Amino acid sequence: MNPFHGRHFQGEIILWAVRWYCKYGISYRELQEML
């Protein structure tokens, strides 16, 4: 089962974004602008 099925971004991109969100404490808005 793929938890990222039907998402706009590939799974790698989603995991990368979550790592940055957790590691650097950036806001969701900043993260959205980066993507």
PDB file of N, CA and C in Angstrom:
ATOM      1  N   MET A   1       0.838  -1.183   0.000  1.00  0.00           N
ATOM      2  CA  MET A   1       0.000   0.000   0.000  1.00  0.00           C
ATOM      3  C   MET A   1       0.884   1.247   0.000  1.00  0.00           C
ATOM      4  N   ASN A   2       0.631   2.153  -0.900  1.00  0.00           N
ATOM      5  CA  ASN A   2       1.416   3.375  -1.025  1.00  0.00           C
ATOM      6  C   ASN A   2       0.675   4.535  -0.347  1.00  0.00           C
ATOM      7  N   PRO A   3       1.218   5.078   0.755  1.00  0.00           N
ATOM      8  CA  PRO A   3       0.525   6.167   1.454  1.00  0.00           C
ATOM      9  C   PRO A   3       0.485   7.471   0.666  1.00  0.00           C
ATOM     10  N   PHE A   4       1.279   7.577  -0.412  1.00  0.00           N
ATOM     11  CA  PHE A   4       1.328   8.802  -1.198  1.00  0.00           C
ATOM     12  C   PHE A   4       0.541   8.692  -2.502  1.00  0.00           C
ATOM     13  N   HIS A   5      -0.218   7.641  -2.670  1.00  0.00           N
ATOM     14  CA  HIS A   5      -0.994   7.445  -3.895  1.00  0.00           C
ATOM     15  C   HIS A   5      -2.009   8.575  -4.052  1.00  0.00           C
ATOM     16  N   GLY A   6      -2.050   9.179  -5.209  1.00  0.00           N
ATOM     17  CA  GLY A   6      -3.013  10.235  -5.489  1.00  0.00           C
ATOM     18  C   GLY A   6      -2.588  11.620  -5.024  1.00  0.00           C
ATOM     19  N   ARG A   7      -1.371  11.753  -4.528  1.00  0.00           N
ATOM     20  CA  ARG A   7      -0.879  13.056  -4.071  1.00  0.00           C
ATOM     21  C   ARG A   7      -0.305  13.833  -5.248  1.00  0.00           C
ATOM     22  N   HIS A   8      -0.243  15.142  -5.080  1.00  0.00           N
ATOM     23  CA  HIS A   8       0.268  16.022  -6.132  1.00  0.00           C
ATOM     24  C   HIS A   8       1.777  15.857  -6.325  1.00  0.00           C
ATOM     25  N   PHE A   9       2.507  15.635  -5.223  1.00  0.00           N
ATOM     26  CA  PHE A   9       3.958  15.491  -5.283  1.00  0.00           C
ATOM     27  C   PHE A   9       4.357  14.031  -5.115  1.00  0.00           C
ATOM     28  N   GLN A  10       5.546  13.695  -5.583  1.00  0.00           N
ATOM     29  CA  GLN A  10       6.072  12.348  -5.397  1.00  0.00           C
ATOM     30  C   GLN A  10       6.390  12.121  -3.923  1.00  0.00           C
ATOM     31  N   GLY A  11       6.425  10.867  -3.523  1.00  0.00           N
ATOM     32  CA  GLY A  11       6.701  10.519  -2.136  1.00  0.00           C
ATOM     33  C   GLY A  11       8.014  11.074  -1.625  1.00  0.00           C
ATOM     34  N   GLU A  12       9.049  11.081  -2.474  1.00  0.00           N
ATOM     35  CA  GLU A  12      10.358  11.605  -2.069  1.00  0.00           C
ATOM     36  C   GLU A  12      10.265  13.074  -1.675  1.00  0.00           C
ATOM     37  N   ILE A  13       9.529  13.831  -2.448  1.00  0.00           N
ATOM     38  CA  ILE A  13       9.389  15.268  -2.188  1.00  0.00           C
ATOM     39  C   ILE A  13       8.656  15.496  -0.874  1.00  0.00           C
ATOM     40  N   ILE A  14       7.618  14.721  -0.631  1.00  0.00           N
ATOM     41  CA  ILE A  14       6.846  14.853   0.603  1.00  0.00           C
ATOM     42  C   ILE A  14       7.731  14.544   1.804  1.00  0.00           C
ATOM     43  N   LEU A  15       8.501  13.459   1.735  1.00  0.00           N
ATOM     44  CA  LEU A  15       9.384  13.101   2.848  1.00  0.00           C
ATOM     45  C   LEU A  15      10.467  14.153   3.068  1.00  0.00           C
ATOM     46  N   TRP A  16      11.005  14.697   1.990  1.00  0.00           N
ATOM     47  CA  TRP A  16      12.008  15.754   2.085  1.00  0.00           C
ATOM     48  C   TRP A  16      11.418  16.966   2.809  1.00  0.00           C
ATOM     49  N   ALA A  17      10.211  17.346   2.438  1.00  0.00           N
ATOM     50  CA  ALA A  17       9.559  18.504   3.049  1.00  0.00           C
ATOM     51  C   ALA A  17       9.290  18.270   4.537  1.00  0.00           C
ATOM     52  N   VAL A  18       8.855  17.070   4.886  1.00  0.00           N
ATOM     53  CA  VAL A  18       8.587  16.757   6.295  1.00  0.00           C
ATOM     54  C   VAL A  18       9.878  16.810   7.102  1.00  0.00           C
ATOM     55  N   ARG A  19      10.965  16.303   6.543  1.00  0.00           N
ATOM     56  CA  ARG A  19      12.255  16.353   7.246  1.00  0.00           C
ATOM     57  C   ARG A  19      12.678  17.791   7.512  1.00  0.00           C
ATOM     58  N   TRP A  20      12.558  18.656   6.503  1.00  0.00           N
ATOM     59  CA  TRP A  20      12.935  20.058   6.679  1.00  0.00           C
ATOM     60  C   TRP A  20      12.034  20.730   7.697  1.00  0.00           C
ATOM     61  N   TYR A  21      10.743  20.405   7.654  1.00  0.00           N
ATOM     62  CA  TYR A  21       9.790  20.993   8.599  1.00  0.00           C
ATOM     63  C   TYR A  21      10.170  20.631  10.032  1.00  0.00           C
ATOM     64  N   CYS A  22      10.524  19.371  10.247  1.00  0.00           N
ATOM     65  CA  CYS A  22      10.875  18.907  11.595  1.00  0.00           C
ATOM     66  C   CYS A  22      12.258  19.399  12.033  1.00  0.00           C
ATOM     67  N   LYS A  23      13.222  19.370  11.130  1.00  0.00           N
ATOM     68  CA  LYS A  23      14.600  19.700  11.480  1.00  0.00           C
ATOM     69  C   LYS A  23      14.807  21.194  11.713  1.00  0.00           C
ATOM     70  N   TYR A  24      14.236  22.026  10.864  1.00  0.00           N
ATOM     71  CA  TYR A  24      14.506  23.455  10.926  1.00  0.00           C
ATOM     72  C   TYR A  24      13.364  24.270  11.523  1.00  0.00           C
ATOM     73  N   GLY A  25      12.237  23.659  11.785  1.00  0.00           N
ATOM     74  CA  GLY A  25      11.131  24.364  12.419  1.00  0.00           C
ATOM     75  C   GLY A  25      10.543  25.479  11.571  1.00  0.00           C
ATOM     76  N   ILE A  26      10.649  25.335  10.252  1.00  0.00           N
ATOM     77  CA  ILE A  26      10.081  26.369   9.391  1.00  0.00           C
ATOM     78  C   ILE A  26       8.564  26.252   9.389  1.00  0.00           C
ATOM     79  N   SER A  27       7.917  27.333   9.053  1.00  0.00           N
ATOM     80  CA  SER A  27       6.459  27.331   9.055  1.00  0.00           C
ATOM     81  C   SER A  27       5.934  26.602   7.821  1.00  0.00           C
ATOM     82  N   TYR A  28       4.683  26.222   7.891  1.00  0.00           N
ATOM     83  CA  TYR A  28       4.054  25.536   6.759  1.00  0.00           C
ATOM     84  C   TYR A  28       4.040  26.444   5.537  1.00  0.00           C
ATOM     85  N   ARG A  29       3.813  27.728   5.741  1.00  0.00           N
ATOM     86  CA  ARG A  29       3.786  28.676   4.621  1.00  0.00           C
ATOM     87  C   ARG A  29       5.149  28.755   3.941  1.00  0.00           C
ATOM     88  N   GLU A  30       6.231  28.823   4.722  1.00  0.00           N
ATOM     89  CA  GLU A  30       7.580  28.857   4.154  1.00  0.00           C
ATOM     90  C   GLU A  30       7.866  27.576   3.380  1.00  0.00           C
ATOM     91  N   LEU A  31       7.450  26.461   3.944  1.00  0.00           N
ATOM     92  CA  LEU A  31       7.652  25.179   3.283  1.00  0.00           C
ATOM     93  C   LEU A  31       6.892  25.123   1.968  1.00  0.00           C
ATOM     94  N   GLN A  32       5.678  25.626   1.960  1.00  0.00           N
ATOM     95  CA  GLN A  32       4.859  25.638   0.750  1.00  0.00           C
ATOM     96  C   GLN A  32       5.511  26.496  -0.333  1.00  0.00           C
ATOM     97  N   GLU A  33       6.086  27.628   0.048  1.00  0.00           N
ATOM     98  CA  GLU A  33       6.761  28.490  -0.919  1.00  0.00           C
ATOM     99  C   GLU A  33       7.990  27.808  -1.510  1.00  0.00           C
ATOM    100  N   MET A  34       8.681  27.009  -0.708  1.00  0.00           N
ATOM    101  CA  MET A  34       9.866  26.302  -1.188  1.00  0.00           C
ATOM    102  C   MET A  34       9.506  25.254  -2.231  1.00  0.00           C
ATOM    103  N   LEU A  35       8.353  24.634  -2.068  1.00  0.00           N
ATOM    104  CA  LEU A  35       7.943  23.608  -3.016  1.00  0.00           C
ATOM    105  C   LEU A  35       7.385  24.260  -4.254  1.00  0.00           C
TER     106      LEU A  35
END
